[in-house]
CSV table of C-alpha atoms in Angstrom, one decimal:
chain,number,residue,atom,x,y,z
C,1,GLY,CA,63.9,132.7,196.6
C,2,ASN,CA,67.5,133.5,195.8
C,3,GLY,CA,68.3,133.6,199.4
C,4,GLU,CA,65.9,136.4,200.0
C,5,ILE,CA,62.6,136.6,201.9
C,6,VAL,CA,59.7,139.0,202.1
C,7,HIS,CA,58.6,139.4,205.7
C,8,VAL,CA,57.1,141.5,208.4
C,9,ASP,CA,59.9,143.0,210.4
C,10,SER,CA,58.4,143.1,213.7
C,11,ASP,CA,59.8,144.3,217.0
C,12,PHE,CA,56.3,144.6,218.5
C,13,ARG,CA,55.7,148.1,217.2
C,14,ARG,CA,52.3,148.7,215.9
C,15,LYS,CA,53.1,149.8,212.4
C,16,VAL,CA,55.8,147.9,210.6
C,17,HIS,CA,57.1,147.5,207.1
C,18,VAL,CA,57.0,144.6,204.8
C,19,LEU,CA,60.5,144.1,203.6
C,20,ARG,CA,62.5,142.0,201.2
C,21,VAL,CA,65.9,141.2,202.7
C,22,PRO,CA,68.6,138.5,202.5
C,23,MET,CA,67.6,135.5,204.8
C,24,VAL,CA,70.9,135.7,206.7
C,25,SER,CA,70.3,139.3,207.8
C,26,ALA,CA,66.6,138.7,208.6
C,27,PHE,CA,67.2,135.9,211.0
C,28,LYS,CA,70.7,137.0,212.2
C,29,GLY,CA,72.1,133.5,212.9
C,30,THR,CA,69.1,132.0,214.5
C,31,ASN,CA,67.9,128.5,213.5
C,32,VAL,CA,64.8,128.7,211.2
C,33,ARG,CA,62.8,126.2,209.3
C,34,LYS,CA,60.3,126.3,206.4
C,35,ASN,CA,57.1,125.5,208.1
C,36,ASN,CA,54.2,124.6,205.7
C,37,HIS,CA,52.3,122.8,208.4
C,38,MET,CA,48.9,123.8,207.0
C,39,ASP,CA,49.5,122.3,203.6
C,40,GLY,CA,46.8,119.7,202.8
C,41,GLU,CA,45.1,120.1,206.1
C,42,TYR,CA,42.2,122.4,205.0
C,43,ALA,CA,40.0,123.1,202.1
C,44,TRP,CA,42.2,126.1,201.1
C,45,PRO,CA,45.0,124.9,199.0
C,46,ALA,CA,48.5,126.4,198.9
C,47,ARG,CA,49.2,128.8,196.1
C,48,SER,CA,52.1,128.0,193.6
C,49,SER,CA,55.5,129.2,194.5
C,50,ARG,CA,55.2,131.8,191.7
C,51,GLU,CA,51.9,133.1,193.0
C,52,ILE,CA,53.3,133.3,196.6
C,53,VAL,CA,56.3,135.3,195.4
C,54,ILE,CA,54.1,137.7,193.4
C,55,LYS,CA,51.8,138.2,196.4
C,56,ALA,CA,54.7,138.8,198.8
C,57,ARG,CA,56.6,141.1,196.4
C,58,GLY,CA,53.4,143.0,195.7
C,59,MET,CA,53.2,143.9,199.5
C,60,GLU,CA,56.9,144.8,199.7
C,61,GLY,CA,57.3,148.3,201.1
C,62,SER,CA,53.8,148.5,202.4
C,63,THR,CA,52.9,149.1,206.1
C,64,TRP,CA,51.6,146.1,208.1
C,65,ASP,CA,49.4,146.8,211.1
C,66,TYR,CA,51.2,144.4,213.4
C,67,HIS,CA,49.6,142.8,216.4
C,68,PRO,CA,51.3,139.8,218.2
C,69,THR,CA,48.2,137.8,218.4
C,70,SER,CA,45.9,139.0,215.6
C,71,ASN,CA,48.1,140.2,212.8
C,72,ASN,CA,51.6,138.8,213.2
C,73,CYS,CA,54.3,137.4,210.9
C,74,GLU,CA,52.5,134.1,210.5
C,75,HIS,CA,49.4,135.9,209.4
C,76,PHE,CA,51.5,137.6,206.7
C,77,ALA,CA,53.0,134.2,205.6
C,78,THR,CA,49.6,132.4,205.4
C,79,LEU,CA,48.1,135.4,203.5
C,80,CYS,CA,50.8,135.0,200.9
C,81,ARG,CA,50.6,131.2,200.8
C,82,TYR,CA,46.9,130.5,201.2
C,83,GLY,CA,45.2,133.8,200.7
C,84,ARG,CA,43.9,133.8,204.3
C,85,LYS,CA,45.4,135.5,207.4
C,86,ILE,CA,45.7,132.7,209.9
C,87,SER,CA,48.0,132.1,212.8
C,88,LEU,CA,47.9,129.1,215.1
C,89,GLN,CA,50.5,130.7,217.3
C,90,PHE,CA,49.0,131.9,220.5
C,91,LEU,CA,46.6,128.9,220.0
C,92,GLY,CA,44.8,130.7,217.1
C,93,LEU,CA,41.9,131.6,219.4
C,94,LEU,CA,41.5,135.1,217.9
C,95,ASP,CA,41.4,133.7,214.4
C,96,ILE,CA,38.4,131.6,215.5
C,97,ARG,CA,36.7,134.6,217.0
C,98,SER,CA,37.3,136.7,213.9
C,99,GLY,CA,36.0,133.9,211.6
C,100,ASP,CA,39.4,133.4,209.8
C,101,ILE,CA,39.4,129.7,210.8
C,102,THR,CA,36.4,127.5,211.9
C,103,LEU,CA,36.4,125.7,215.2
C,104,LYS,CA,36.4,122.4,213.3
C,105,GLU,CA,39.6,123.4,211.4
C,106,TYR,CA,41.2,124.6,214.6
C,107,VAL,CA,40.4,121.2,216.4
C,108,ARG,CA,41.5,119.2,213.5
C,109,PHE,CA,44.9,121.0,213.3
C,110,HIS,CA,45.6,120.9,217.0
C,111,LYS,CA,44.7,117.3,217.3
C,112,LYS,CA,47.3,116.4,214.7
C,113,GLN,CA,49.8,118.8,216.3
C,114,VAL,CA,49.4,117.0,219.7
C,115,ALA,CA,50.2,113.7,217.9
C,116,VAL,CA,53.2,115.2,216.2
C,117,HIS,CA,54.6,116.7,219.5
C,118,CYS,CA,54.1,113.4,221.3
C,119,ALA,CA,55.9,111.5,218.6
C,120,THR,CA,58.8,114.1,218.7
C,121,PHE,CA,58.9,113.8,222.5
C,122,ILE,CA,59.0,110.0,222.4
C,123,SER,CA,61.8,110.1,219.8
C,124,TRP,CA,63.8,112.4,222.0
C,125,ILE,CA,63.3,110.1,225.0
C,126,GLN,CA,64.5,107.1,222.9
C,127,ARG,CA,67.6,108.9,221.8
C,128,LYS,CA,68.5,109.9,225.3
C,129,LEU,CA,67.9,106.3,226.6
C,130,PHE,CA,70.0,105.0,223.7
C,131,ARG,CA,72.9,107.4,224.6
C,132,PHE,CA,72.6,106.6,228.2
C,133,SER,CA,72.6,102.8,227.6
C,134,SER,CA,75.6,103.1,225.3
C,135,ARG,CA,77.5,105.0,228.0
C,136,VAL,CA,76.6,102.4,230.6
C,137,GLN,CA,77.7,99.6,228.3
C,138,GLY,CA,80.9,101.4,227.6
C,139,ALA,CA,81.6,101.9,231.3
C,140,LEU,CA,80.9,98.2,231.9
C,141,ALA,CA,83.2,97.2,229.1
C,142,ILE,CA,86.1,99.3,230.6
C,143,GLY,CA,85.4,97.8,234.1
C,144,ASN,CA,85.8,94.2,232.8
């Protein structure tokens, strides 16, 4: 809140710090989005905003044993939000192996994600076709 985030500042070093910083400095001009894609999907509910902030700020200044596939920034975010370290980046396969997520939960999530990605792709194609047909119609109108 207040334009700040608590996050794992990773540059693929093994030991990193949990920091609270202004959002603009954390993401340095890159596009970011709030992604609560696991909300309502599983038996584990999201914590309240207040509980998430308390958990995250309680970890501020601590050391995080970073690993890109088994303990990354998404693991930190889901630990704060749901109380479970889960990352479906890198397909989430290590989280299945470790028992952090069941195979059933994994399949359910990815089945939904495929549908979302297909819908997004179809929407993109429709926008491109609309722009193309508008250009063609404009060119035909000019030619008449």
